[in-house]
Amino acid sequence: VTHFNNGDPILTDLNNSQWNNMNEGAYAFYPFEQVNGLVSEEEMKAVYGALYNWYAVTDARGLCPAGWRVPNDDDWKYLEGYADSEYGIGHYIWDMDSSLGRGEDAGSKLKLFKPFHWYLGNDDFGFSATLGGIRRQHGAFEGEWKRGFFWSATGRDEWTAWWRGLTYNSGKISRQYWHKTVGGSVRCVKDGD
């Protein structure tokens, strides 16, 4: 998505300094030249999509299509409990923040299986998560095919917000807070769900 629902363009093509100091919605595409096996920006867009800062995620003009919204932290907790084979919906483990991951296998059940990149993924629920990396607060890109970070619409404080992380070598899912200028992936949920 390159425009908000009202048609306004979302800022893009920002240098590292501009990205770091941005306090309104912006997005970037991971440079395809840094990704093994991809030969164009269009291919990068099709495989991984854009990386959005939190200001784009929560902009009142809407990032998700009409009738859809960015999931909040509680939506993620529900999904994790539903997907995990050991810790169900409402288990206290989903309230923990951990970069090492939580649960038993919710992360595996939400990731695509992608041989030669990551093996701990079976996509049991059609979530089809790909590990598209991040754009760090200072503007650098990193982690494509190793990590995927998905924003929640829930802020933690003035500077940080919650998101979920998946990695190539773990079946768990992490809950962390990052600076709102970091670029991450977005999934939408249907309103009323």
PDB file of C-alpha atoms in Angstrom:
ATOM      1  CA  VAL A   1       0.000   0.000   0.000  1.00  0.00           C
ATOM      2  CA  THR A   2       1.495   3.319  -1.047  1.00  0.00           C
ATOM      3  CA  HIS A   3      -1.506   5.563  -0.291  1.00  0.00           C
ATOM      4  CA  PHE A   4      -3.810   5.998   2.669  1.00  0.00           C
ATOM      5  CA  ASN A   5      -7.485   5.133   2.173  1.00  0.00           C
ATOM      6  CA  ASN A   6      -8.376   8.750   1.380  1.00  0.00           C
ATOM      7  CA  GLY A   7      -5.891   8.752  -1.520  1.00  0.00           C
ATOM      8  CA  ASP A   8      -3.115  10.739   0.176  1.00  0.00           C
ATOM      9  CA  PRO A   9       0.327   9.324  -0.625  1.00  0.00           C
ATOM     10  CA  ILE A  10       2.376   7.825   2.191  1.00  0.00           C
ATOM     11  CA  LEU A  11       5.853   9.346   2.404  1.00  0.00           C
ATOM     12  CA  THR A  12       8.649   7.241   0.908  1.00  0.00           C
ATOM     13  CA  ASP A  13      12.142   7.500  -0.590  1.00  0.00           C
ATOM     14  CA  LEU A  14      13.527   8.931   2.651  1.00  0.00           C
ATOM     15  CA  ASN A  15      17.239   8.960   3.362  1.00  0.00           C
ATOM     16  CA  ASN A  16      18.463   7.563   6.696  1.00  0.00           C
ATOM     17  CA  SER A  17      18.385  10.909   8.494  1.00  0.00           C
ATOM     18  CA  GLN A  18      14.871  11.700   7.269  1.00  0.00           C
ATOM     19  CA  TRP A  19      13.679   8.209   8.271  1.00  0.00           C
ATOM     20  CA  ASN A  20      15.172   8.567  11.749  1.00  0.00           C
ATOM     21  CA  ASN A  21      13.478  11.917  12.356  1.00  0.00           C
ATOM     22  CA  MET A  22      10.101  11.074  10.813  1.00  0.00           C
ATOM     23  CA  ASN A  23       7.037  11.521  13.020  1.00  0.00           C
ATOM     24  CA  GLU A  24       4.405  10.919  10.362  1.00  0.00           C
ATOM     25  CA  GLY A  25       3.515   7.925   8.215  1.00  0.00           C
ATOM     26  CA  ALA A  26       6.244   6.581   5.937  1.00  0.00           C
ATOM     27  CA  TYR A  27       7.203   3.352   4.211  1.00  0.00           C
ATOM     28  CA  ALA A  28      10.165   1.813   2.435  1.00  0.00           C
ATOM     29  CA  PHE A  29      10.933  -1.286   0.423  1.00  0.00           C
ATOM     30  CA  TYR A  30      13.883  -3.435   1.411  1.00  0.00           C
ATOM     31  CA  PRO A  31      16.496  -2.890  -1.330  1.00  0.00           C
ATOM     32  CA  PHE A  32      16.222  -5.855  -3.699  1.00  0.00           C
ATOM     33  CA  GLU A  33      19.968  -5.630  -4.395  1.00  0.00           C
ATOM     34  CA  GLN A  34      20.563  -6.833  -0.816  1.00  0.00           C
ATOM     35  CA  VAL A  35      18.345  -9.903  -1.248  1.00  0.00           C
ATOM     36  CA  ASN A  36      19.775 -13.064  -2.736  1.00  0.00           C
ATOM     37  CA  GLY A  37      17.757 -14.304  -5.706  1.00  0.00           C
ATOM     38  CA  LEU A  38      15.647 -11.203  -6.380  1.00  0.00           C
ATOM     39  CA  VAL A  39      16.308  -9.186  -9.505  1.00  0.00           C
ATOM     40  CA  SER A  40      13.954  -6.204  -9.301  1.00  0.00           C
ATOM     41  CA  GLU A  41      12.142  -3.856  -6.953  1.00  0.00           C
ATOM     42  CA  GLU A  42       8.833  -5.152  -8.327  1.00  0.00           C
ATOM     43  CA  GLU A  43       9.785  -8.687  -7.313  1.00  0.00           C
ATOM     44  CA  MET A  44      10.729  -7.429  -3.846  1.00  0.00           C
ATOM     45  CA  LYS A  45       7.362  -5.694  -3.491  1.00  0.00           C
ATOM     46  CA  ALA A  46       5.482  -8.820  -4.562  1.00  0.00           C
ATOM     47  CA  VAL A  47       7.369 -11.188  -2.235  1.00  0.00           C
ATOM     48  CA  TYR A  48       7.799  -9.093   0.927  1.00  0.00           C
ATOM     49  CA  GLY A  49       5.707  -5.944   0.669  1.00  0.00           C
ATOM     50  CA  ALA A  50       6.567  -2.640   2.297  1.00  0.00           C
ATOM     51  CA  LEU A  51       8.021  -1.807   5.700  1.00  0.00           C
ATOM     52  CA  TYR A  52       5.987   0.879   7.489  1.00  0.00           C
ATOM     53  CA  ASN A  53       6.768   3.014  10.493  1.00  0.00           C
ATOM     54  CA  TRP A  54       4.223   3.025  13.325  1.00  0.00           C
ATOM     55  CA  TYR A  55       2.964   6.465  12.351  1.00  0.00           C
ATOM     56  CA  ALA A  56       1.680   5.023   9.062  1.00  0.00           C
ATOM     57  CA  VAL A  57       0.184   2.057  10.919  1.00  0.00           C
ATOM     58  CA  THR A  58      -1.937   4.264  13.174  1.00  0.00           C
ATOM     59  CA  ASP A  59      -2.667   7.169  10.832  1.00  0.00           C
ATOM     60  CA  ALA A  60      -6.382   8.063  10.947  1.00  0.00           C
ATOM     61  CA  ARG A  61      -6.520   8.088   7.133  1.00  0.00           C
ATOM     62  CA  GLY A  62      -6.215   4.296   7.251  1.00  0.00           C
ATOM     63  CA  LEU A  63      -3.532   1.925   6.052  1.00  0.00           C
ATOM     64  CA  CYS A  64      -5.774  -1.150   5.781  1.00  0.00           C
ATOM     65  CA  PRO A  65      -8.643  -1.448   3.293  1.00  0.00           C
ATOM     66  CA  ALA A  66     -12.125  -0.308   4.329  1.00  0.00           C
ATOM     67  CA  GLY A  67     -13.598  -2.779   6.805  1.00  0.00           C
ATOM     68  CA  TRP A  68     -10.147  -3.872   7.975  1.00  0.00           C
ATOM     69  CA  ARG A  69      -7.723  -2.554  10.598  1.00  0.00           C
ATOM     70  CA  VAL A  70      -4.233  -3.112  11.952  1.00  0.00           C
ATOM     71  CA  PRO A  71      -4.434  -5.633  14.819  1.00  0.00           C
ATOM     72  CA  ASN A  72      -3.873  -4.347  18.330  1.00  0.00           C
ATOM     73  CA  ASP A  73      -1.801  -6.119  20.978  1.00  0.00           C
ATOM     74  CA  ASP A  74      -4.822  -8.071  22.252  1.00  0.00           C
ATOM     75  CA  ASP A  75      -5.638  -9.276  18.729  1.00  0.00           C
ATOM     76  CA  TRP A  76      -2.110 -10.670  18.478  1.00  0.00           C
ATOM     77  CA  LYS A  77      -2.398 -12.380  21.865  1.00  0.00           C
ATOM     78  CA  TYR A  78      -5.618 -14.050  20.760  1.00  0.00           C
ATOM     79  CA  LEU A  79      -4.045 -15.257  17.495  1.00  0.00           C
ATOM     80  CA  GLU A  80      -0.994 -16.587  19.333  1.00  0.00           C
ATOM     81  CA  GLY A  81      -3.125 -18.519  21.806  1.00  0.00           C
ATOM     82  CA  TYR A  82      -5.322 -19.870  19.034  1.00  0.00           C
ATOM     83  CA  ALA A  83      -2.342 -21.029  16.954  1.00  0.00           C
ATOM     84  CA  ASP A  84      -0.103 -22.441  19.692  1.00  0.00           C
ATOM     85  CA  SER A  85      -0.392 -26.150  20.492  1.00  0.00           C
ATOM     86  CA  GLU A  86       0.559 -25.796  24.169  1.00  0.00           C
ATOM     87  CA  TYR A  87      -0.503 -22.385  25.488  1.00  0.00           C
ATOM     88  CA  GLY A  88      -4.084 -21.467  24.654  1.00  0.00           C
ATOM     89  CA  ILE A  89      -6.031 -18.238  24.393  1.00  0.00           C
ATOM     90  CA  GLY A  90      -5.756 -16.176  27.575  1.00  0.00           C
ATOM     91  CA  HIS A  91      -2.631 -17.904  28.913  1.00  0.00           C
ATOM     92  CA  TYR A  92      -0.377 -15.525  30.844  1.00  0.00           C
ATOM     93  CA  ILE A  93       2.588 -16.330  28.596  1.00  0.00           C
ATOM     94  CA  TRP A  94       1.084 -14.122  25.872  1.00  0.00           C
ATOM     95  CA  ASP A  95       1.341 -11.071  28.181  1.00  0.00           C
ATOM     96  CA  MET A  96       5.109 -11.491  28.493  1.00  0.00           C
ATOM     97  CA  ASP A  97       7.498  -9.505  26.359  1.00  0.00           C
ATOM     98  CA  SER A  98      10.454 -11.512  25.169  1.00  0.00           C
ATOM     99  CA  SER A  99      12.877 -11.218  22.294  1.00  0.00           C
ATOM    100  CA  LEU A 100      13.582 -14.957  22.698  1.00  0.00           C
ATOM    101  CA  GLY A 101      10.039 -15.912  21.787  1.00  0.00           C
ATOM    102  CA  ARG A 102       6.994 -17.149  23.633  1.00  0.00           C
ATOM    103  CA  GLY A 103       4.797 -20.189  23.353  1.00  0.00           C
ATOM    104  CA  GLU A 104       5.678 -23.503  21.816  1.00  0.00           C
ATOM    105  CA  ASP A 105       4.971 -23.350  18.098  1.00  0.00           C
ATOM    106  CA  ALA A 106       2.650 -20.444  17.229  1.00  0.00           C
ATOM    107  CA  GLY A 107       5.399 -18.850  15.139  1.00  0.00           C
ATOM    108  CA  SER A 108       5.866 -21.995  13.052  1.00  0.00           C
ATOM    109  CA  LYS A 109       2.166 -22.245  12.406  1.00  0.00           C
ATOM    110  CA  LEU A 110       2.032 -18.682  11.068  1.00  0.00           C
ATOM    111  CA  LYS A 111       5.119 -18.754   8.793  1.00  0.00           C
ATOM    112  CA  LEU A 112       5.342 -20.045   5.268  1.00  0.00           C
ATOM    113  CA  PHE A 113       7.582 -23.070   4.837  1.00  0.00           C
ATOM    114  CA  LYS A 114      10.499 -21.868   2.764  1.00  0.00           C
ATOM    115  CA  PRO A 115      13.245 -24.449   2.174  1.00  0.00           C
ATOM    116  CA  PHE A 116      16.805 -23.165   2.228  1.00  0.00           C
ATOM    117  CA  HIS A 117      15.700 -20.061   4.122  1.00  0.00           C
ATOM    118  CA  TRP A 118      13.732 -21.217   7.151  1.00  0.00           C
ATOM    119  CA  TYR A 119      12.454 -24.646   8.032  1.00  0.00           C
ATOM    120  CA  LEU A 120      10.325 -23.949  11.073  1.00  0.00           C
ATOM    121  CA  GLY A 121       7.213 -22.904   9.237  1.00  0.00           C
ATOM    122  CA  ASN A 122       4.147 -24.815   8.163  1.00  0.00           C
ATOM    123  CA  ASP A 123       1.505 -22.078   7.738  1.00  0.00           C
ATOM    124  CA  ASP A 124      -1.311 -24.082   9.353  1.00  0.00           C
ATOM    125  CA  PHE A 125      -3.729 -21.137   9.332  1.00  0.00           C
ATOM    126  CA  GLY A 126      -3.040 -19.396   6.018  1.00  0.00           C
ATOM    127  CA  PHE A 127      -1.324 -16.448   7.701  1.00  0.00           C
ATOM    128  CA  SER A 128       1.597 -16.972   5.285  1.00  0.00           C
ATOM    129  CA  ALA A 129       4.126 -14.835   7.150  1.00  0.00           C
ATOM    130  CA  THR A 130       7.312 -14.097   5.265  1.00  0.00           C
ATOM    131  CA  LEU A 131      10.398 -12.790   6.980  1.00  0.00           C
ATOM    132  CA  GLY A 132      10.818  -9.439   5.283  1.00  0.00           C
ATOM    133  CA  GLY A 133      13.314  -7.847   7.672  1.00  0.00           C
ATOM    134  CA  ILE A 134      13.117  -4.350   9.107  1.00  0.00           C
ATOM    135  CA  ARG A 135      14.254  -0.807   8.511  1.00  0.00           C
ATOM    136  CA  ARG A 136      15.926   0.271  11.715  1.00  0.00           C
ATOM    137  CA  GLN A 137      15.349   3.592  13.424  1.00  0.00           C
ATOM    138  CA  HIS A 138      18.599   4.971  11.958  1.00  0.00           C
ATOM    139  CA  GLY A 139      17.510   3.869   8.470  1.00  0.00           C
ATOM    140  CA  ALA A 140      19.566   0.721   7.835  1.00  0.00           C
ATOM    141  CA  PHE A 141      17.842  -2.364   6.438  1.00  0.00           C
ATOM    142  CA  GLU A 142      18.510  -5.784   7.936  1.00  0.00           C
ATOM    143  CA  GLY A 143      17.181  -9.242   8.589  1.00  0.00           C
ATOM    144  CA  GLU A 144      15.415 -10.153   5.328  1.00  0.00           C
ATOM    145  CA  TRP A 145      14.630 -13.888   5.325  1.00  0.00           C
ATOM    146  CA  LYS A 146      15.991 -14.130   8.882  1.00  0.00           C
ATOM    147  CA  ARG A 147      13.396 -12.080  10.738  1.00  0.00           C
ATOM    148  CA  GLY A 148       9.955 -10.702  10.220  1.00  0.00           C
ATOM    149  CA  PHE A 149       8.391  -8.052  12.423  1.00  0.00           C
ATOM    150  CA  PHE A 150       4.694  -7.227  12.375  1.00  0.00           C
ATOM    151  CA  TRP A 151       3.299  -4.074  13.940  1.00  0.00           C
ATOM    152  CA  SER A 152       0.417  -3.882  16.371  1.00  0.00           C
ATOM    153  CA  ALA A 153      -1.682  -0.726  16.623  1.00  0.00           C
ATOM    154  CA  THR A 154      -0.960  -0.550  20.366  1.00  0.00           C
ATOM    155  CA  GLY A 155       1.531   2.023  21.559  1.00  0.00           C
ATOM    156  CA  ARG A 156       3.548   1.314  24.691  1.00  0.00           C
ATOM    157  CA  ASP A 157       4.589   4.878  25.483  1.00  0.00           C
ATOM    158  CA  GLU A 158       5.364   8.122  23.667  1.00  0.00           C
ATOM    159  CA  TRP A 159       8.283   6.606  21.733  1.00  0.00           C
ATOM    160  CA  THR A 160       7.627   2.865  21.399  1.00  0.00           C
ATOM    161  CA  ALA A 161       4.897   0.444  20.300  1.00  0.00           C
ATOM    162  CA  TRP A 162       4.290  -3.318  20.447  1.00  0.00           C
ATOM    163  CA  TRP A 163       4.964  -5.709  17.627  1.00  0.00           C
ATOM    164  CA  ARG A 164       5.520  -9.397  16.958  1.00  0.00           C
ATOM    165  CA  GLY A 165       8.654 -11.048  15.677  1.00  0.00           C
ATOM    166  CA  LEU A 166       9.272 -14.309  13.848  1.00  0.00           C
ATOM    167  CA  THR A 167      12.694 -15.743  13.056  1.00  0.00           C
ATOM    168  CA  TYR A 168      14.017 -18.312  10.613  1.00  0.00           C
ATOM    169  CA  ASN A 169      15.369 -20.593  13.346  1.00  0.00           C
ATOM    170  CA  SER A 170      12.579 -20.689  15.939  1.00  0.00           C
ATOM    171  CA  GLY A 171       8.985 -21.846  16.087  1.00  0.00           C
ATOM    172  CA  LYS A 172       8.170 -19.297  18.781  1.00  0.00           C
ATOM    173  CA  ILE A 173       6.841 -15.771  18.407  1.00  0.00           C
ATOM    174  CA  SER A 174       8.316 -12.779  20.210  1.00  0.00           C
ATOM    175  CA  ARG A 175       6.505  -9.774  21.654  1.00  0.00           C
ATOM    176  CA  GLN A 176       8.665  -6.682  21.781  1.00  0.00           C
ATOM    177  CA  TYR A 177       8.432  -2.940  21.712  1.00  0.00           C
ATOM    178  CA  TRP A 178      10.441  -0.898  19.284  1.00  0.00           C
ATOM    179  CA  HIS A 179      10.826   2.740  18.441  1.00  0.00           C
ATOM    180  CA  LYS A 180       7.924   4.038  16.363  1.00  0.00           C
ATOM    181  CA  THR A 181      10.245   5.072  13.520  1.00  0.00           C
ATOM    182  CA  VAL A 182      11.327   1.464  12.858  1.00  0.00           C
ATOM    183  CA  GLY A 183       9.897  -0.003   9.651  1.00  0.00           C
ATOM    184  CA  GLY A 184       8.053  -3.301   9.953  1.00  0.00           C
ATOM    185  CA  SER A 185       5.493  -5.384   8.130  1.00  0.00           C
ATOM    186  CA  VAL A 186       1.748  -5.002   8.600  1.00  0.00           C
ATOM    187  CA  ARG A 187      -1.105  -7.488   8.589  1.00  0.00           C
ATOM    188  CA  CYS A 188      -4.721  -6.395   8.710  1.00  0.00           C
ATOM    189  CA  VAL A 189      -7.686  -7.980  10.501  1.00  0.00           C
ATOM    190  CA  LYS A 190     -11.317  -7.638   9.583  1.00  0.00           C
ATOM    191  CA  ASP A 191     -13.307  -5.174  11.691  1.00  0.00           C
ATOM    192  CA  GLY A 192     -15.470  -6.988  14.201  1.00  0.00           C
ATOM    193  CA  ASP A 193     -13.141 -10.016  14.312  1.00  0.00           C
TER     194      ASP A 193
END
